[in-house]
Amino acid sequence: MLRAMMTVSGLTLVSRILGFLRDIMIARFVGTGPVADAFVAAFRFPNMFRRVFGEGAYNAAFVPLFGRKCEEHGSEAAVDFARNTFSALVWVVGGLTLIAIPCMHWIMMAVVPGFLPKFEKDLGGSGHKSAFYECRVDVKGAREIYFQITGKSEAAVRHWSARTRVEDMHLLDPEGKQRKLLVSLKNEGFPMVTSGQKEIASEGLILTQLGLSGDKHSGVGRDVDPRKRFFPRDGEEVLSVIFGMDPKGLARIELPPDHGMESFVVRVAIRAVDASAEIRESTLRIFRNHPENFDLTVALSRIMFCYLFFMALVAHLSGVLNTFRHFAVPAGAPILLNLVMLGSLGLIWFMRWEGDLQIGKSLAWGVALAGFLQFLVLWTACSRAGAAMLPRKPLWNPELKKLLFLMGPGVIAAGIQQVNLLVGGIIASFQQGAISTLYYADRVNQLPLGMIGIALGIVLLPEVTRRLRSGRASEAADSILRGMELAMLLTLPAAAAMVAVHEPLIQGLFAGEKFTAADVAKTGWALAGFALGLPGYVLIKVLQPAYFAREDTKRPMMMAGVAVAVNIACSLLFFHLLRPAGYGHVGIAIATAISAWVNVVLLWRGMDGFVTIARAEWKRLLRMALASLLMGGVVYLAGHALESWLSGMLWQRIVALALIVGTGITVYGVLALSLGATSVSALRSSLMAARGRGNS
């Protein structure tokens, strides 16, 4: 088991390193801005299916049935069953893809609801030459607020005359003093407001901040026509700002991370372009995310959704190869995704593309191409192994129906982490930049999860299945126990290190011109939140084969449902509590960790004594935890000592990260051996046993 796991882990490590390089380059190009949010949201949806299908869920249903076919009826009958299943996948997933692509607009409304307008008002039909509208906008944790007025003919804002260009204005406090609330404006605007003026004419917008202490004002600016003045109401203070609209009728207010505001009351005055015109067929929309984010997300999702089609087929081919103990090609296939995307980024750099649409579509087409290449490589490997998969008209026989019956619960159960991330993404879409921030943090968290948890799950399932089929239940339980011990030996120190040096890790990996210090801090805390659940994520991968090998997918599905409910409840609670400070996304990461541990407890209790932990093994577990905590303290000091290098040139960052990781591995290894958490003889015996099993 260990040798096979090392093969999978080694190739996964190569893929993760290339993935890190890919994400570092993406962070350099788009940071955590609107393009990043749109691409990550679009990529996450098909990528979730890749992880669910390709990293265990499909195999959870297919491998036990395929393995039993091999044991009871021989490889020829098993391959025929696999071909029939392959054909069914082509028809079902192909049809799903053809339906989903034109319906992507409505799908994304459910996946990223935060990209939709926070306020929308139809301004048409009044027949008036001017009109006034008011709404309250929640700005907790917001970076920017966008105002957009669309319409036909003279009612559109793009027809308003511009008398000056406003570059950098500031919101003013009630006493006329400048606040640290920068408004970035780089488009044609209204007449500039004089310093100290608290209100503006009806053609502009007044933003009133609620809940602050200070004097209330009833209006200033003697030169402004009183009929066009807005007056603050009880409990409000006036913060005036004047800004312009671009040719699309769009204006942006940029807020700093520490603005501390909870809501704005926005009063909008609309007028026709000339005395003979009327306001008609216009719409006011207010967004917390860039108005083009949603349309860009839909466009990129349509391109990348064909990736799902190829990943379903890749998962099937991987299951066939893994059952035949060919682990290398399935484990190495994801490397192609990272290589192709790096090529796409290189093309963007070479062509000097800067437009959001060009960058986003280049990355999206790279994902689609990578899916096809992965399928081609695995199809070739299966053909060489004597299991060529050619589509045909599927036979809906009892075996295929049983696979589909087992697959539904298995997908939900084995894909619990992805379901949690999807739920977190939906909630995160209501905080600007949170989706991409969570993505970068999860990418770092995925390195140990991929090397340890996914590798263990891939190797354990066929091994436990074979032992249970041959009546060796005690050996199957021992495989699960050894997997748990190995998982904790490796994930406890990884989790401790990511919590201890969460910010230095992100600083060294992603910091750049478009990935600011604020982005580093927010992503670092999200990483710490995810890391709290890292051992739990891996234990889920280890414990689930005990159910799947016995073709029990229903109970893990029910347990996963409980964990999802916990995740949703905790995400909503923590997001609400932390969003005013701009850290609502950290609450989502913590909620994901909590739900993982809930799932572990349910899986363990549900095995009803199939696997037992002796007292000596509990002691080793406590020693692993102690060694991890002590190592965490050491790498914390190392991270702070190397802080200047982590902010330096690329080679300095690489050296600093290597020193931190090397220090952590060395210190933990010494402590683990000294405290008796493991021993050289135990590791050697595990390796020899794994070699023996691999040669049997």
XYZ file of C-alpha atoms in Angstrom:
696
model
C 0.000 0.000 0.000
C 2.768 2.421 0.936
C 4.647 1.899 -2.326
C 1.543 2.494 -4.421
C 0.713 5.511 -2.299
C 4.233 6.868 -2.806
C 3.796 6.548 -6.586
C 0.511 8.417 -6.514
C 1.852 10.958 -4.016
C 4.990 11.614 -6.055
C 3.063 12.341 -9.233
C 0.519 14.343 -7.261
C 3.392 16.381 -5.806
C 4.604 17.217 -9.315
C 1.068 18.224 -10.282
C 0.631 20.350 -7.152
C 3.965 22.114 -7.675
C 2.994 22.941 -11.248
C -0.416 23.972 -9.949
C 1.248 26.329 -7.494
C 3.288 27.824 -10.298
C 0.088 28.192 -12.320
C -1.729 29.926 -9.466
C 1.247 32.174 -8.741
C 1.145 33.300 -12.365
C -2.634 33.801 -12.246
C -2.192 35.877 -9.083
C 0.430 37.967 -10.889
C -1.910 38.617 -13.830
C -5.279 39.152 -12.117
C -4.731 39.180 -8.312
C -8.019 38.922 -6.416
C -9.895 41.396 -8.586
C -13.000 41.036 -10.762
C -11.335 38.864 -13.428
C -9.981 36.524 -10.761
C -13.388 36.186 -9.132
C -15.053 35.477 -12.483
C -12.459 32.916 -13.600
C -12.320 31.131 -10.243
C -16.111 30.975 -10.004
C -16.352 29.617 -13.544
C -13.440 27.183 -13.112
C -14.587 25.960 -9.715
C -17.846 24.541 -11.039
C -16.399 21.991 -13.534
C -13.294 21.556 -11.373
C -15.533 20.493 -8.506
C -16.779 17.655 -10.697
C -13.188 16.751 -11.541
C -12.369 16.376 -7.874
C -15.607 14.583 -7.051
C -15.337 12.140 -9.957
C -11.600 11.905 -10.460
C -10.520 11.752 -6.830
C -12.715 9.038 -5.423
C -16.481 9.440 -5.743
C -17.024 7.707 -9.071
C -14.465 5.070 -8.131
C -16.366 4.542 -4.869
C -19.225 3.048 -6.883
C -17.406 1.663 -9.924
C -14.263 0.036 -8.479
C -16.025 -2.426 -6.100
C -18.356 -3.605 -8.889
C -15.551 -3.786 -11.436
C -13.285 -5.560 -8.934
C -15.969 -8.133 -8.138
C -16.440 -8.766 -11.852
C -12.720 -9.434 -12.183
C -12.704 -11.802 -9.188
C -15.864 -13.745 -10.080
C -16.083 -13.694 -13.893
C -12.605 -12.826 -15.131
C -11.082 -9.771 -16.760
C -12.871 -10.205 -20.109
C -16.342 -9.939 -18.542
C -15.143 -7.066 -16.350
C -13.837 -5.130 -19.357
C -17.146 -5.667 -21.175
C -18.950 -4.215 -18.137
C -16.522 -1.265 -18.189
C -17.182 -0.642 -21.892
C -20.923 -0.618 -21.345
C -20.490 1.840 -18.469
C -18.215 4.008 -20.616
C -20.881 4.167 -23.329
C -23.555 5.141 -20.811
C -21.322 7.928 -19.500
C -20.789 9.295 -23.009
C -24.542 9.499 -23.586
C -25.581 10.762 -20.150
C -22.795 13.262 -19.440
C -22.699 14.392 -23.062
C -26.419 15.120 -22.943
C -26.042 16.903 -19.610
C -23.294 19.077 -21.073
C -25.380 20.000 -24.118
C -28.260 21.006 -21.839
C -26.139 22.868 -19.272
C -24.195 25.111 -21.661
C -27.207 27.095 -22.961
C -28.682 27.138 -19.425
C -25.469 28.419 -17.827
C -26.959 31.849 -17.114
C -29.507 30.339 -14.731
C -27.001 27.870 -13.249
C -24.628 30.693 -12.361
C -27.468 32.612 -10.746
C -27.512 29.795 -8.169
C -23.730 29.345 -7.954
C -22.710 33.039 -7.665
C -25.810 34.936 -6.517
C -23.591 37.639 -5.025
C -22.590 38.725 -8.542
C -26.170 39.834 -9.194
C -27.306 43.417 -8.428
C -27.901 44.246 -4.761
C -30.500 46.795 -5.835
C -32.432 47.203 -9.056
C -35.024 49.849 -9.865
C -36.940 50.420 -13.079
C -36.843 54.164 -13.797
C -39.025 54.172 -16.885
C -42.644 54.912 -17.516
C -43.004 57.966 -15.268
C -43.070 60.499 -18.090
C -41.166 62.960 -15.881
C -38.176 65.058 -16.848
C -36.451 64.248 -13.527
C -36.917 61.734 -10.736
C -35.416 60.863 -7.345
C -34.820 57.385 -5.928
C -33.506 56.107 -2.622
C -32.189 52.730 -1.487
C -30.088 51.273 1.303
C -26.964 49.322 0.304
C -25.181 46.860 2.594
C -21.428 47.569 2.360
C -20.082 45.378 5.174
C -16.775 43.957 3.974
C -17.189 45.534 0.521
C -14.188 46.823 -1.411
C -16.121 48.666 -4.071
C -19.641 49.758 -4.874
C -20.759 50.081 -8.485
C -23.611 52.220 -9.793
C -24.997 51.543 -13.230
C -27.823 53.238 -15.109
C -28.823 51.616 -18.361
C -31.524 52.653 -20.754
C -32.501 53.800 -24.190
C -32.426 57.260 -25.680
C -31.971 60.370 -23.546
C -32.544 58.805 -20.132
C -29.219 57.018 -20.103
C -26.445 58.520 -18.009
C -24.070 58.305 -20.919
C -25.879 61.287 -22.444
C -25.151 63.606 -19.514
C -22.778 66.410 -20.296
C -19.377 66.228 -18.600
C -17.790 69.514 -17.513
C -14.622 68.246 -15.811
C -12.442 65.197 -15.281
C -12.284 63.983 -11.670
C -9.302 61.805 -10.799
C -9.061 61.383 -7.018
C -11.843 62.603 -4.750
C -12.373 61.815 -1.093
C -15.484 61.387 0.947
C -15.850 64.256 3.402
C -16.815 63.923 7.027
C -19.553 66.193 8.495
C -16.958 68.759 9.560
C -15.400 68.971 6.137
C -12.249 67.066 7.129
C -10.849 64.561 4.681
C -11.511 60.911 5.548
C -9.437 57.902 4.510
C -12.137 56.754 2.137
C -10.551 57.080 -1.266
C -12.826 57.233 -4.256
C -10.976 56.163 -7.391
C -12.384 57.947 -10.411
C -10.973 57.841 -13.884
C -13.883 58.912 -16.072
C -15.899 61.970 -17.030
C -17.871 63.420 -14.148
C -20.119 66.084 -12.782
C -18.934 69.540 -11.671
C -16.456 69.180 -8.841
C -17.692 69.846 -5.315
C -15.858 72.549 -3.424
C -13.923 71.555 -0.307
C -16.138 71.441 2.755
C -19.405 71.253 0.857
C -21.674 68.599 2.341
C -24.180 68.206 -0.473
C -24.306 68.272 -4.217
C -26.817 69.174 -6.874
C -29.533 66.800 -7.957
C -27.535 65.444 -10.869
C -25.196 63.592 -8.489
C -25.319 61.011 -5.737
C -25.197 61.523 -1.986
C -23.908 58.667 0.146
C -24.902 58.791 3.791
C -23.053 56.623 6.252
C -25.114 55.242 9.105
C -24.287 54.593 12.728
C -21.519 57.152 13.243
C -21.266 59.661 16.037
C -21.155 63.389 15.278
C -23.297 66.345 14.380
C -26.258 66.099 12.068
C -26.521 68.567 9.226
C -29.518 70.018 7.491
C -27.743 71.255 4.408
C -25.008 73.630 3.333
C -23.800 75.188 0.129
C -25.567 78.503 -0.407
C -24.907 78.405 -4.123
C -26.972 75.245 -4.607
C -30.619 75.603 -5.561
C -32.590 74.577 -2.413
C -35.127 72.754 -4.564
C -32.361 70.418 -5.676
C -30.918 69.765 -2.215
C -31.216 66.539 -0.248
C -31.424 66.826 3.528
C -30.120 64.192 5.961
C -32.650 62.367 8.043
C -32.540 61.536 11.734
C -29.660 59.217 12.576
C -27.779 59.965 9.357
C -24.646 61.899 8.627
C -23.923 63.257 5.196
C -20.785 62.149 3.388
C -20.828 63.775 -0.027
C -19.036 62.511 -3.085
C -19.301 63.442 -6.714
C -18.126 61.139 -9.448
C -18.567 60.453 -13.124
C -20.105 57.764 -15.247
C -18.260 55.997 -18.044
C -19.832 55.611 -21.500
C -21.683 52.502 -20.296
C -23.343 54.446 -17.505
C -21.109 52.862 -14.844
C -19.449 54.504 -11.833
C -17.265 52.964 -9.137
C -16.571 53.882 -5.518
C -13.519 52.144 -4.064
C -13.504 51.581 -0.301
C -10.448 50.594 1.752
C -10.447 47.310 3.703
C -10.773 49.072 7.075
C -13.640 51.442 6.262
C -15.872 49.891 8.952
C -19.115 50.962 7.271
C -22.226 48.838 7.486
C -24.580 50.459 4.997
C -25.143 53.417 2.714
C -28.359 55.214 1.979
C -28.081 56.190 -1.658
C -30.293 58.907 -3.094
C -30.121 59.184 -6.834
C -31.344 62.073 -8.949
C -31.992 61.331 -12.608
C -32.741 63.945 -15.246
C -33.356 63.947 -18.960
C -30.673 65.262 -21.244
C -32.625 68.301 -22.412
C -35.774 70.219 -21.586
C -37.925 68.438 -24.164
C -36.923 64.895 -23.156
C -38.465 62.509 -20.665
C -37.048 59.681 -18.548
C -38.083 56.390 -20.070
C -36.914 52.777 -20.209
C -34.001 53.205 -17.814
C -32.814 51.007 -14.949
C -30.687 51.783 -11.912
C -28.584 48.913 -10.566
C -26.193 48.852 -7.618
C -23.569 46.085 -7.294
C -21.067 44.941 -4.677
C -19.108 43.207 -7.464
C -18.218 44.513 -10.898
C -21.381 44.490 -13.057
C -19.573 42.577 -15.802
C -18.510 39.805 -13.391
C -21.668 37.785 -13.847
C -21.676 37.888 -17.655
C -17.953 37.076 -17.737
C -18.504 34.150 -15.348
C -21.284 32.786 -17.556
C -19.138 33.094 -20.700
C -16.148 31.347 -19.111
C -18.339 28.622 -17.590
C -19.755 27.767 -21.006
C -16.258 27.289 -22.389
C -14.991 25.240 -19.453
C -18.053 23.068 -18.915
C -16.912 20.639 -21.611
C -14.117 19.882 -19.128
C -16.775 18.096 -17.053
C -17.567 15.777 -19.974
C -13.948 14.727 -20.341
C -13.430 14.406 -16.574
C -16.309 11.946 -16.234
C -14.661 9.751 -18.864
C -11.227 10.236 -17.291
C -12.610 9.114 -13.918
C -13.961 5.947 -15.500
C -10.679 5.159 -17.252
C -8.790 5.855 -14.005
C -10.990 3.378 -12.132
C -10.197 0.664 -14.678
C -6.448 1.318 -14.501
C -6.392 1.562 -10.687
C -8.170 -1.790 -10.367
C -5.499 -3.314 -12.612
C -2.931 -1.652 -10.267
C -1.753 0.831 -12.875
C -1.634 3.907 -10.632
C 0.957 6.069 -12.385
C -0.911 7.271 -15.490
C -4.148 8.265 -13.677
C -2.127 10.056 -10.995
C -0.020 11.883 -13.572
C -2.849 12.976 -15.869
C -3.687 16.172 -13.896
C -0.168 17.397 -14.686
C -1.446 18.110 -18.196
C -3.984 20.612 -16.856
C -1.275 22.660 -15.195
C 1.064 22.477 -18.193
C -1.629 23.633 -20.622
C -2.743 26.461 -18.334
C 0.864 27.570 -17.894
C 1.072 27.595 -21.681
C -2.059 29.765 -21.819
C -0.522 32.203 -19.340
C 2.658 32.258 -21.412
C 0.593 33.105 -24.491
C -1.118 35.936 -22.604
C 2.291 37.320 -21.621
C 3.750 36.918 -25.125
C 0.772 38.559 -26.839
C 0.664 41.327 -24.206
C -3.063 40.802 -23.702
C -4.510 43.005 -20.981
C -8.269 42.946 -21.550
C -10.341 41.047 -19.008
C -12.187 39.085 -21.682
C -8.999 38.074 -23.498
C -7.267 36.856 -20.334
C -10.330 35.029 -19.052
C -11.101 33.292 -22.348
C -7.474 32.259 -22.867
C -7.434 30.526 -19.489
C -10.856 28.976 -20.100
C -9.888 27.479 -23.456
C -6.735 26.142 -21.814
C -8.866 24.259 -19.283
C -11.046 22.775 -22.041
C -8.001 21.657 -24.047
C -6.416 20.098 -20.948
C -9.532 18.005 -20.331
C -9.362 16.560 -23.842
C -5.636 15.782 -23.514
C -6.137 13.999 -20.176
C -8.854 11.858 -21.732
C -6.630 11.036 -24.715
C -3.709 9.929 -22.509
C -5.825 7.678 -20.275
C -7.750 6.202 -23.208
C -4.421 5.248 -24.793
C -3.202 3.691 -21.513
C -6.382 1.599 -21.208
C -6.026 0.415 -24.792
C -2.462 -0.707 -24.143
C -3.658 -2.544 -21.021
C -6.121 -4.538 -23.138
C -9.198 -2.575 -22.079
C -9.890 -0.274 -25.033
C -13.030 1.807 -24.465
C -15.130 2.457 -27.567
C -18.583 4.042 -27.273
C -21.577 1.999 -28.340
C -25.270 1.922 -27.644
C -25.404 1.238 -23.879
C -27.267 -1.771 -22.516
C -29.313 -0.714 -19.480
C -28.823 -4.041 -17.726
C -29.093 -4.697 -13.952
C -25.345 -4.170 -13.463
C -25.438 -0.688 -14.963
C -28.552 0.204 -12.994
C -26.839 -0.939 -9.802
C -23.828 1.228 -10.613
C -26.042 4.274 -11.087
C -27.885 3.460 -7.858
C -24.609 3.284 -5.924
C -23.057 6.223 -7.732
C -25.547 8.867 -6.582
C -24.929 8.504 -2.837
C -21.248 7.818 -3.459
C -20.748 11.064 -5.344
C -22.355 13.034 -2.531
C -20.446 11.183 0.199
C -16.978 11.180 -1.355
C -17.426 14.708 -2.687
C -18.364 16.219 0.671
C -15.439 18.635 0.719
C -16.326 19.903 -2.748
C -19.961 20.336 -1.742
C -18.763 22.352 1.241
C -16.544 24.487 -0.987
C -19.442 25.057 -3.387
C -21.679 26.172 -0.512
C -18.878 28.387 0.753
C -18.451 29.877 -2.711
C -22.128 30.762 -2.956
C -21.940 32.602 0.361
C -18.546 34.126 -0.500
C -19.942 35.685 -3.682
C -21.578 38.292 -1.432
C -18.130 39.607 -0.370
C -16.012 41.060 -3.115
C -12.750 39.205 -3.685
C -13.709 36.403 -1.294
C -14.097 33.751 -3.999
C -10.577 34.175 -5.352
C -9.163 34.579 -1.827
C -10.684 31.251 -0.758
C -9.443 29.672 -3.983
C -5.811 30.620 -3.378
C -5.999 29.467 0.256
C -7.595 26.176 -0.754
C -4.884 25.606 -3.357
C -2.221 25.702 -0.641
C -4.343 23.460 1.565
C -4.791 21.015 -1.324
C -1.065 20.195 -1.468
C -0.955 17.926 1.607
C -4.542 16.840 1.028
C -3.713 15.685 -2.492
C -0.426 14.032 -1.604
C -1.783 12.191 1.442
C -5.560 11.994 1.566
C -6.432 11.457 -2.077
C -3.497 9.075 -2.574
C -4.568 7.016 0.441
C -8.171 6.901 -0.761
C -7.179 5.782 -4.273
C -4.911 3.006 -2.967
C -7.066 1.843 -0.042
C -10.336 1.276 -1.909
C -9.206 -1.530 -4.270
C -7.044 -3.094 -1.520
C -9.831 -3.159 1.078
C -12.272 -4.423 -1.574
C -10.018 -7.367 -2.490
C -9.501 -8.351 1.141
C -13.177 -8.208 1.993
C -14.072 -10.218 -1.134
C -11.597 -12.926 -0.118
C -12.964 -13.092 3.440
C -10.004 -11.357 5.127
C -11.984 -8.764 7.066
C -9.356 -8.377 9.801
C -6.688 -7.538 7.216
C -9.036 -5.025 5.601
C -9.591 -3.367 8.989
C -5.831 -3.340 9.566
C -5.334 -1.536 6.235
C -7.797 1.154 7.324
C -6.062 1.502 10.703
C -2.595 1.773 9.155
C -3.968 4.352 6.729
C -5.365 6.394 9.626
C -2.058 6.275 11.472
C -0.085 7.305 8.397
C -2.584 10.088 7.664
C -2.280 11.588 11.142
C 1.510 11.232 11.163
C 1.701 13.414 8.052
C -1.276 15.789 8.309
C -0.981 16.935 11.928
C 2.393 18.646 11.321
C 1.196 20.022 7.976
C -1.855 21.574 9.640
C 0.209 22.986 12.509
C 2.687 24.550 10.080
C -0.008 26.163 7.914
C -1.657 27.681 10.973
C 1.668 28.898 12.391
C 3.004 30.508 9.192
C -0.200 31.117 7.246
C 0.716 34.646 6.233
C 4.416 34.041 5.397
C 3.393 31.123 3.153
C 0.943 33.249 1.181
C 3.395 36.162 1.106
C 6.115 33.982 -0.373
C 3.862 32.290 -2.912
C 1.510 34.934 -4.254
C 2.425 38.494 -3.207
C 2.883 40.871 -6.109
C 1.698 44.078 -7.716
C -1.891 42.846 -8.057
C -1.792 40.655 -4.941
C -1.524 43.279 -2.218
C -0.633 43.094 1.472
C -4.347 43.136 2.296
C -4.852 40.173 -0.053
C -1.988 38.339 1.658
C -3.516 38.851 5.105
C -6.997 37.774 4.051
C -5.782 34.737 2.129
C -3.466 33.754 4.981
C -6.254 33.709 7.546
C -8.416 31.674 5.167
C -5.561 29.166 4.876
C -5.366 28.921 8.668
C -9.102 28.231 8.783
C -8.870 25.478 6.176
C -5.808 23.971 7.881
C -7.767 23.343 11.077
C -9.703 20.706 9.162
C -6.834 19.194 7.142
C -6.508 15.999 9.252
C -10.276 15.643 9.089
C -10.351 15.948 5.286
C -7.747 13.191 4.994
C -9.433 10.910 7.542
C -12.623 11.105 5.471
C -10.662 9.734 2.501
C -9.303 6.928 4.702
C -12.567 5.930 6.399
C -14.898 6.020 3.393
C -13.369 2.935 1.682
C -14.545 0.867 4.670
C -18.088 1.632 3.491
C -17.599 1.746 -0.269
C -15.763 -1.595 -0.368
C -18.927 -3.195 1.066
C -21.074 -1.323 -1.502
C -22.552 0.808 1.263
C -22.910 4.298 -0.171
C -26.201 5.230 1.452
C -24.942 5.747 5.013
C -21.929 7.874 3.993
C -24.315 9.977 1.900
C -26.569 10.571 4.915
C -23.542 11.453 7.053
C -22.343 13.817 4.344
C -25.770 15.448 4.337
C -25.471 16.139 8.064
C -21.998 17.598 7.529
C -23.266 19.849 4.726
C -26.060 21.126 6.974
C -23.485 21.918 9.673
C -21.314 23.653 7.087
C -24.157 25.833 5.811
C -25.234 26.837 9.312
C -21.688 27.617 10.479
C -20.801 29.423 7.233
C -23.800 31.719 7.487
C -23.121 32.397 11.176
C -19.377 33.037 10.918
C -19.685 34.948 7.642
C -22.207 37.290 9.250
C -20.017 37.778 12.332
C -16.732 38.389 10.483
C -17.872 40.211 7.330
C -18.005 43.693 8.945
C -14.244 43.434 9.423
C -13.784 42.202 5.850
C -13.007 38.616 6.942
C -16.305 36.871 6.275
C -14.488 34.401 4.012
C -12.427 33.168 6.989
C -15.668 32.128 8.655
C -16.432 30.008 5.586
C -13.036 28.283 5.852
C -13.552 27.562 9.558
C -17.049 26.226 8.863
C -15.630 23.879 6.222
C -13.122 22.552 8.768
C -15.829 22.013 11.395
C -18.031 20.111 8.948
C -15.093 17.848 8.017
C -14.585 16.836 11.652
C -18.320 16.242 12.062
C -18.161 13.910 9.072
C -15.176 12.059 10.563
C -17.015 11.463 13.846
C -20.084 10.147 12.027
C -18.023 7.850 9.784
C -16.113 6.458 12.766
C -19.212 5.790 14.825
C -20.969 4.236 11.853
C -18.336 1.504 11.424
C -19.644 -0.197 14.600
C -16.285 -1.491 15.765
C -15.040 -2.668 12.346
C -11.818 -0.773 13.119
C -10.600 -0.372 16.708
C -7.782 1.760 18.085
C -5.685 0.250 20.858
C -4.386 2.232 23.821
C -0.831 2.230 22.482
C -2.025 3.757 19.222
C -3.885 6.507 21.099
C -0.627 7.329 22.893
C 1.235 7.563 19.589
C -1.471 9.898 18.307
C -1.038 12.219 21.297
C 2.730 12.219 20.754
C 2.217 13.141 17.104
C 0.032 16.065 18.198
C 2.632 17.245 20.730
C 5.453 17.023 18.181
C 3.321 18.975 15.698
C 2.586 21.767 18.184
C 6.257 22.140 19.106
C 7.249 22.163 15.452
C 4.589 24.815 14.779
C 6.231 27.090 17.324
C 9.621 26.669 15.664
C 8.379 27.429 12.133
C 6.466 30.439 13.489
C 9.767 31.900 14.665
C 11.439 30.939 11.386
C 8.709 32.664 9.378
C 9.139 35.915 11.271
C 12.924 35.713 11.040
C 12.699 35.388 7.237
C 10.013 38.051 6.805
C 12.222 40.393 4.784
C 13.217 37.607 2.390
C 9.585 36.576 1.908
C 8.919 40.115 0.651
C 12.008 40.193 -1.544
C 12.920 38.959 -5.009
C 11.739 35.627 -6.403
C 14.920 33.726 -5.524
C 14.780 35.098 -1.974
C 11.199 33.915 -1.585
C 12.073 30.445 -2.858
C 15.003 30.176 -0.446
C 12.905 31.460 2.471
C 10.064 29.009 1.790
C 12.544 26.146 1.390
C 14.153 27.043 4.727
C 10.775 27.187 6.491
C 9.633 23.852 5.046
C 13.001 22.202 5.628
C 13.107 23.435 9.215
C 9.615 22.115 9.852
C 10.339 18.665 8.404
C 13.617 18.328 10.303
C 12.235 19.494 13.644
C 9.120 17.335 13.367
C 11.121 14.270 12.342
C 13.449 14.632 15.325
C 10.578 15.281 17.743
C 8.432 12.432 16.388
C 11.267 9.941 16.823
C 12.322 11.352 20.205
C 8.790 11.343 21.652
C 7.975 7.889 20.287
C 5.274 9.034 17.860
C 6.848 6.633 15.358
C 10.109 4.779 14.900
C 12.525 3.943 12.128
C 11.757 0.235 12.523
C 8.008 0.878 12.246
C 8.469 2.880 9.067
C 10.806 0.230 7.649
C 8.384 -2.599 8.425
C 5.526 -0.681 6.807
C 7.616 -0.155 3.684
C 8.620 -3.831 3.509
C 5.012 -4.915 3.983
C 3.934 -2.570 1.230
C 6.566 -4.009 -1.116
C 5.394 -7.498 -0.296
C 1.795 -6.629 -1.073
C 2.824 -4.848 -4.238
C 4.655 -7.962 -5.507
C 1.905 -10.398 -4.510
